[in-house]
Amino acid sequence: MNSSSVTLLASGNSLGAYIPAMHLHTYLQDRGVRTEVHVLENLYHEEIRCKINSTKKAFHADFSVALMGHKLAKPVDSSLDEEVVQRLLDTWVCDGVTSFAVFTGFWLPVLERYKTMAQTPLDIQLIRLDACDTPSFKVHKSLYPDYDNVWLYEPSRFSPDSYIASDERGLLPYPQRTGRILIHGGGWGIGTYAATISELRQLGYLLDVIVYDPSEVEENDGSTRYFGTDASWSPWSRNAQGQHSFPPMNQYVRENSILRTVPLRDYSVYTDLMRNCAAIISKPGGATLNDSLSYGIPFVMLEPFGDHELQNSNYWESCGFGIRFAEWKALDYSEQHLEEMYRRLLKQRSKINHLGRKTYAAENSSYV
């Protein structure tokens, strides 16, 4: 794709289909490519959108409920507000929009309609951040083969092809890192991550924990830090400038049972925290694989959320970039194994390019 304007189609339902889109948006804008981000949930009927937070809470509270919900995934066509969809399509026609980067398969029915309306050929790339179909693509198996599918982690290639970040900074050398371990449960705070926190705290590890809710923050022990997304933010809301943005992040400190909230300056503070950590512990979502590769973070993988995350786990392990938590524990939480993973990540990063550099270019730009 060679374009001076790219429309990024994301979803707020999963931050795994939102944060990478925002990274690509930032990267391209810094290089003179005009971008616009659209979040699928803004096309929903309002009552459907209002139900999302209650679903998130149910999934966070019980991983088995989340797994069942994953299995029941279906097309979102009935959730879409026809008037809002038509208004968006008419705007695209009026503006002559031709280039798209798509981060969730649920956008495909909307794009099918736009293909019949557009006056010129379209360049639509489906950005595939997992090692196999996620539910949003699986339910549209009849549609996606007709598109340009850009797989970052295609198993037949045996190694990642590219990465997505807000910049192209090199990896921080492992010996210079703080030695802290980052633990989270993805954008919905789901999975078995909570059980690992107390286990590693007792062993004296320095932890950075991303909480789903500030109520999860424990009394300050001098070694565990807690962070989280500000509760007032939602991915389908826009900022004062009318733009989608990275989530505002807070650090939380509980002392003498009193919780204190310290806003981080901006999202780059959080990405710097990732660049500095010795390992990340989470379920193997595609966006976390991208973090692992982008920042050179050894990945200690927890129980997967659905078949696509199982395939992600198998793939990352086969690349030598990750290890299952149970295996790492059996190796007595080996720091040597983590550093070996970092060296393999460093080698791979040196051989590949940012997706934006590989795939998109502003007209008359020399950055590629």
Short mmCIF file of C-alpha atoms in Angstrom, two decimals, residues 47-48 80 191 213 247 294 307 309 368:
data_model
loop_
_atom_site.label_atom_id
_atom_site.label_comp_id
_atom_site.label_asym_id
_atom_site.label_seq_id
_atom_site.Cartn_x
_atom_site.Cartn_y
_atom_site.Cartn_z
CA GLU A 47 -28.22 0.07 24.10
CA ILE A 48 -25.84 -2.57 22.70
CA LEU A 80 -25.20 -2.00 13.97
CA GLY A 191 -7.37 -15.11 32.76
CA ASP A 213 -10.14 -2.18 38.82
CA PRO A 247 -6.01 5.20 27.24
CA SER A 294 8.32 -4.66 19.71
CA ASP A 307 -8.03 -21.59 20.34
CA GLU A 309 -4.47 -17.83 21.89
CA VAL A 368 10.69 3.96 3.55
#
